mmCIF file of C-alpha atoms in Angstrom:
data_model
loop_
_atom_site.group_PDB
_atom_site.id
_atom_site.type_symbol
_atom_site.label_atom_id
_atom_site.label_comp_id
_atom_site.label_asym_id
_atom_site.label_seq_id
_atom_site.Cartn_x
_atom_site.Cartn_y
_atom_site.Cartn_z
ATOM 1 C CA MET A 136 224.282 237.264 -66.472
ATOM 2 C CA PRO A 137 223.835 234.526 -69.091
ATOM 3 C CA ARG A 138 224.646 235.369 -72.695
ATOM 4 C CA LYS A 139 221.919 235.517 -75.292
ATOM 5 C CA ARG A 140 222.124 232.662 -77.694
ATOM 6 C CA TRP A 141 223.033 233.882 -81.192
ATOM 7 C CA THR A 142 220.823 232.761 -84.035
ATOM 8 C CA ALA A 143 221.362 233.427 -87.727
ATOM 9 C CA GLN A 144 218.961 235.960 -89.168
ATOM 10 C CA THR A 145 217.508 235.163 -92.569
ATOM 11 C CA GLU A 146 216.658 238.184 -94.684
ATOM 12 C CA VAL A 147 212.927 238.158 -95.355
ATOM 13 C CA THR A 148 212.575 238.957 -99.044
ATOM 14 C CA PRO A 149 209.418 238.964 -101.203
ATOM 15 C CA SER A 150 210.667 235.777 -102.922
ATOM 16 C CA LEU A 151 211.186 234.088 -99.562
ATOM 17 C CA LEU A 152 207.683 235.069 -98.449
ATOM 18 C CA LYS A 153 206.223 233.688 -101.643
ATOM 19 C CA PHE A 154 208.211 230.463 -101.208
ATOM 20 C CA ARG A 155 206.866 230.037 -97.670
ATOM 21 C CA GLU A 156 203.314 230.764 -98.806
ATOM 22 C CA LYS A 157 203.655 228.288 -101.701
ATOM 23 C CA ARG A 158 205.000 225.692 -99.275
ATOM 24 C CA LYS A 159 201.958 226.130 -97.002
ATOM 25 C CA TRP A 160 199.631 225.500 -99.892
ATOM 26 C CA GLN A 161 201.598 222.467 -101.137
ATOM 27 C CA ILE A 162 201.439 220.960 -97.650
ATOM 28 C CA ALA A 163 197.694 221.606 -97.449
ATOM 29 C CA LEU A 164 197.153 219.944 -100.855
ATOM 30 C CA ARG A 165 199.101 216.870 -99.795
ATOM 31 C CA ARG A 166 197.229 216.585 -96.501
ATOM 32 C CA TYR A 167 193.921 217.000 -98.295
ATOM 33 C CA LEU A 168 194.622 214.272 -100.835
ATOM 34 C CA LEU A 169 197.108 211.911 -99.189
ATOM 35 C CA GLU A 170 195.902 212.065 -95.574
ATOM 36 C CA ARG A 171 192.280 212.960 -96.298
ATOM 37 C CA ASN A 172 192.610 215.926 -93.931
ATOM 38 C CA PRO A 173 189.626 218.313 -94.457
ATOM 39 C CA CYS A 174 191.920 221.414 -94.525
ATOM 40 C CA VAL A 175 188.915 223.665 -93.952
ATOM 41 C CA SER A 176 190.619 226.923 -94.940
ATOM 42 C CA TYR A 177 191.990 225.541 -98.178
ATOM 43 C CA ALA A 178 189.221 223.199 -99.404
ATOM 44 C CA PRO A 179 187.165 225.925 -101.186
ATOM 45 C CA TYR A 180 190.160 226.800 -103.361
ATOM 46 C CA PHE A 181 190.604 223.194 -104.447
ATOM 47 C CA GLY A 182 187.070 223.149 -105.881
ATOM 48 C CA LEU A 183 186.309 219.502 -104.995
ATOM 49 C CA ASP A 184 185.667 217.423 -101.932
ATOM 50 C CA ILE A 185 188.458 215.034 -100.915
ATOM 51 C CA GLU A 186 187.116 211.831 -102.477
ATOM 52 C CA SER A 187 186.151 213.485 -105.776
ATOM 53 C CA PHE A 188 189.560 215.189 -105.991
ATOM 54 C CA ARG A 189 191.280 211.823 -105.322
ATOM 55 C CA LYS A 190 189.307 210.333 -108.207
ATOM 56 C CA TRP A 191 190.420 213.204 -110.443
ATOM 57 C CA ILE A 192 194.008 212.370 -109.612
ATOM 58 C CA GLU A 193 193.510 208.583 -109.906
ATOM 59 C CA MET A 194 192.166 209.005 -113.441
ATOM 60 C CA GLN A 195 195.632 210.221 -114.400
ATOM 61 C CA PHE A 196 197.513 207.234 -112.948
ATOM 62 C CA THR A 197 199.442 204.917 -115.236
ATOM 63 C CA GLU A 198 200.546 201.351 -114.421
ATOM 64 C CA ASP A 199 203.659 202.443 -112.531
ATOM 65 C CA ILE A 200 201.896 205.179 -110.507
ATOM 66 C CA SER A 201 199.841 204.748 -107.359
ATOM 67 C CA TRP A 202 199.169 206.602 -104.141
ATOM 68 C CA GLU A 203 201.879 204.507 -102.510
ATOM 69 C CA SER A 204 204.548 205.705 -104.971
ATOM 70 C CA PHE A 205 203.894 209.400 -104.355
ATOM 71 C CA GLY A 206 207.142 211.243 -103.828
ATOM 72 C CA GLN A 207 209.147 208.468 -105.448
ATOM 73 C CA ASN A 208 207.735 208.190 -108.941
ATOM 74 C CA TRP A 209 205.448 211.175 -109.146
ATOM 75 C CA GLN A 210 204.151 214.337 -107.466
ATOM 76 C CA PHE A 211 201.415 216.930 -107.840
ATOM 77 C CA ASP A 212 202.119 219.533 -110.502
ATOM 78 C CA HIS A 213 200.479 222.659 -111.802
ATOM 79 C CA ILE A 214 199.638 222.977 -115.477
ATOM 80 C CA ILE A 215 200.058 226.739 -115.130
ATOM 81 C CA PRO A 216 202.916 226.939 -112.593
ATOM 82 C CA VAL A 217 202.472 228.576 -109.208
ATOM 83 C CA THR A 218 205.034 231.256 -110.067
ATOM 84 C CA TYR A 219 202.561 232.912 -112.479
ATOM 85 C CA PHE A 220 199.933 233.587 -109.790
ATOM 86 C CA ASP A 221 199.618 236.433 -107.326
ATOM 87 C CA PHE A 222 199.190 234.927 -103.872
ATOM 88 C CA ALA A 223 197.903 238.268 -102.534
ATOM 89 C CA ASP A 224 194.875 238.001 -104.837
ATOM 90 C CA ASP A 225 192.151 235.635 -103.679
ATOM 91 C CA ASP A 226 190.802 235.120 -107.211
ATOM 92 C CA GLU A 227 194.271 234.173 -108.406
ATOM 93 C CA LEU A 228 194.583 231.597 -105.619
ATOM 94 C CA THR A 229 191.231 230.131 -106.615
ATOM 95 C CA LEU A 230 192.530 229.597 -110.150
ATOM 96 C CA CYS A 231 195.969 228.416 -109.108
ATOM 97 C CA TRP A 232 194.800 225.639 -106.776
ATOM 98 C CA ASN A 233 191.643 224.579 -108.588
ATOM 99 C CA PHE A 234 191.650 220.843 -109.271
ATOM 100 C CA THR A 235 191.675 221.389 -113.042
ATOM 101 C CA ASN A 236 195.114 223.028 -112.744
ATOM 102 C CA ILE A 237 196.508 220.094 -110.772
ATOM 103 C CA ARG A 238 197.939 217.053 -112.518
ATOM 104 C CA VAL A 239 200.078 213.993 -111.950
ATOM 105 C CA GLU A 240 203.646 214.507 -113.075
ATOM 106 C CA THR A 241 206.539 212.119 -112.964
ATOM 107 C CA ILE A 242 209.419 213.529 -110.963
ATOM 108 C CA GLN A 243 211.843 213.444 -113.910
ATOM 109 C CA ASN A 244 209.456 215.248 -116.220
ATOM 110 C CA ASN A 245 208.893 217.924 -113.590
ATOM 111 C CA LYS A 246 212.634 218.518 -113.309
ATOM 112 C CA ASP A 247 212.911 218.848 -117.091
ATOM 113 C CA ARG A 248 210.024 221.296 -117.355
ATOM 114 C CA GLY A 249 211.004 223.572 -114.494
ATOM 115 C CA ASN A 250 208.740 226.549 -113.754
ATOM 116 C CA ARG A 251 207.843 227.520 -117.286
ATOM 117 C CA VAL A 252 204.299 227.240 -118.629
ATOM 118 C CA ASP A 253 203.840 225.260 -121.821
ATOM 119 C CA VAL A 254 201.458 227.809 -123.373
ATOM 120 C CA LEU A 255 200.319 225.716 -126.376
ATOM 121 C CA MET A 256 199.669 222.642 -124.271
ATOM 122 C CA ALA A 257 197.893 224.615 -121.528
ATOM 123 C CA LYS A 258 195.744 226.446 -124.102
ATOM 124 C CA ASP A 259 194.695 223.177 -125.755
ATOM 125 C CA TYR A 260 194.040 221.529 -122.403
ATOM 126 C CA PHE A 261 191.835 224.252 -120.876
ATOM 127 C CA GLY A 262 190.300 225.124 -124.233
ATOM 128 C CA ASN A 263 189.138 221.519 -124.782
ATOM 129 C CA LEU A 264 187.888 221.227 -121.210
ATOM 130 C CA TYR A 265 185.889 224.461 -121.483
ATOM 131 C CA LYS A 266 184.503 223.552 -124.914
ATOM 132 C CA GLU A 267 183.372 220.114 -123.808
ATOM 133 C CA THR A 268 182.157 220.933 -120.293
ATOM 134 C CA GLY A 269 181.443 224.669 -120.042
ATOM 135 C CA TYR A 270 183.211 224.703 -116.690
ATOM 136 C CA GLU A 271 183.819 228.402 -116.032
ATOM 137 C CA VAL A 272 187.103 227.975 -114.186
ATOM 138 C CA CYS A 273 188.647 226.586 -117.368
ATOM 139 C CA GLN A 274 187.651 229.751 -119.238
ATOM 140 C CA GLU A 275 189.204 231.877 -116.504
ATOM 141 C CA LEU A 276 192.415 229.846 -116.713
ATOM 142 C CA LEU A 277 192.435 230.429 -120.495
ATOM 143 C CA ARG A 278 192.188 234.201 -119.805
ATOM 144 C CA LYS A 279 195.041 233.771 -117.362
ATOM 145 C CA ILE A 280 197.194 232.216 -120.086
ATOM 146 C CA GLU A 281 196.407 235.150 -122.404
ATOM 147 C CA ARG A 282 197.574 237.584 -119.696
ATOM 148 C CA ILE A 283 200.790 235.559 -119.276
ATOM 149 C CA GLU A 284 201.424 235.674 -123.027
ATOM 150 C CA ILE A 285 200.986 239.459 -123.131
ATOM 151 C CA ALA A 286 203.258 239.913 -120.084
ATOM 152 C CA GLU A 287 205.991 237.774 -121.681
ATOM 153 C CA ILE A 288 206.012 239.446 -125.100
ATOM 154 C CA ILE A 289 209.533 240.762 -125.653
ATOM 155 C CA PRO A 290 209.509 244.457 -126.484
ATOM 156 C CA THR A 291 210.586 244.905 -130.126
ATOM 157 C CA THR A 292 210.764 248.703 -130.526
ATOM 158 C CA ASN A 293 214.558 248.899 -130.361
ATOM 159 C CA GLN A 294 214.977 245.769 -132.469
ATOM 160 C CA LYS A 295 212.726 247.202 -135.213
ATOM 161 C CA ALA A 296 214.644 250.468 -135.146
ATOM 162 C CA PHE A 297 217.965 248.634 -135.468
ATOM 163 C CA ILE A 298 216.840 246.585 -138.480
ATOM 164 C CA LEU A 299 215.324 249.601 -140.243
ATOM 165 C CA GLN A 300 218.445 251.671 -139.588
ATOM 166 C CA HIS A 301 220.709 248.915 -140.978
ATOM 167 C CA LYS A 302 218.389 247.620 -143.689
ATOM 168 C CA ASP A 303 220.708 248.522 -146.613
ATOM 169 C CA TYR A 304 223.747 247.153 -144.758
ATOM 170 C CA LEU A 305 221.950 243.888 -144.017
ATOM 171 C CA LYS A 306 221.043 243.600 -147.702
ATOM 172 C CA HIS A 307 224.664 244.109 -148.718
ATOM 173 C CA ILE A 308 226.093 241.439 -146.405
ATOM 174 C CA GLU A 309 223.335 238.927 -147.086
ATOM 175 C CA GLY A 310 225.007 235.734 -148.302
ATOM 176 C CA PHE A 311 228.530 236.743 -147.191
ATOM 177 C CA THR A 312 230.896 233.830 -146.761
ATOM 178 C CA SER A 313 232.923 233.161 -143.637
ATOM 179 C CA TYR A 314 235.928 234.701 -145.396
ATOM 180 C CA GLU A 315 234.016 237.867 -146.190
ATOM 181 C CA PHE A 316 232.828 238.136 -142.572
ATOM 182 C CA GLU A 317 236.462 237.693 -141.512
ATOM 183 C CA LEU A 318 237.400 240.672 -143.663
ATOM 184 C CA LEU A 319 234.497 242.708 -142.243
ATOM 185 C CA ASN A 320 235.536 241.888 -138.678
ATOM 186 C CA SER A 321 239.127 242.873 -139.422
ATOM 187 C CA GLY A 322 237.989 246.423 -140.069
ATOM 188 C CA ARG A 323 237.433 246.459 -143.850
ATOM 189 C CA ASP A 324 234.375 248.329 -145.146
ATOM 190 C CA ILE A 325 231.802 246.671 -147.367
ATOM 191 C CA GLU A 326 233.175 248.056 -150.610
ATOM 192 C CA GLU A 327 236.684 246.754 -149.827
ATOM 193 C CA VAL A 328 235.299 243.330 -148.960
ATOM 194 C CA LYS A 329 233.266 243.178 -152.160
ATOM 195 C CA LYS A 330 236.266 244.206 -154.297
ATOM 196 C CA GLU A 331 238.490 241.589 -152.682
ATOM 197 C CA ALA A 332 235.835 238.925 -152.981
ATOM 198 C CA GLU A 333 235.381 239.797 -156.658
ATOM 199 C CA LEU A 334 239.150 239.667 -157.217
ATOM 200 C CA ILE A 335 239.372 236.219 -155.643
ATOM 201 C CA LYS A 336 236.535 234.985 -157.854
ATOM 202 C CA LYS A 337 238.356 236.223 -160.971
ATOM 203 C CA LEU A 338 241.606 234.641 -159.923
ATOM 204 C CA GLY A 339 239.790 231.394 -159.236
ATOM 205 C CA ARG A 340 238.449 231.162 -162.795
#
């Protein structure tokens, strides 16, 4: 009886599923624009026919960028990165892959930026587009940015409590020198540190 061939099993995690889904969309976008493949299932999410979308991209070309240099000098990039969108939500997909959220990005700049959204830049970009054109998708993307901002606000309840609890202490040590902090960190209390600092001042006169 022949043995079954062993194959490595990759654990299917939510992040792996999202990566695979993202990869499918990236491939579809490239086929749509680079190969002029109709990509029937994906086209409605892009919001433009192939030739109009290609013109949108071409408007962003600089002297050293062309269709032929794709993958070497530049690639497609999201103004609001893919990681901020819920791929299980059809409305989110429509915003994520809309042509207004797709831009030309040099490969080096993309590496430097990573997967973080530049909130101020994105707000200005979609705000200006909506103001000048009235294109509703831009307004929806502005709302998306607002939701991202709210989600990324760092909770400050504990921080506020700490500062209020130590307000007098913070006032006392405000302006301490490196020597005074050295005394504090050696276990001296504030009064001892102040007395020693005062003594050193007198001796230094």
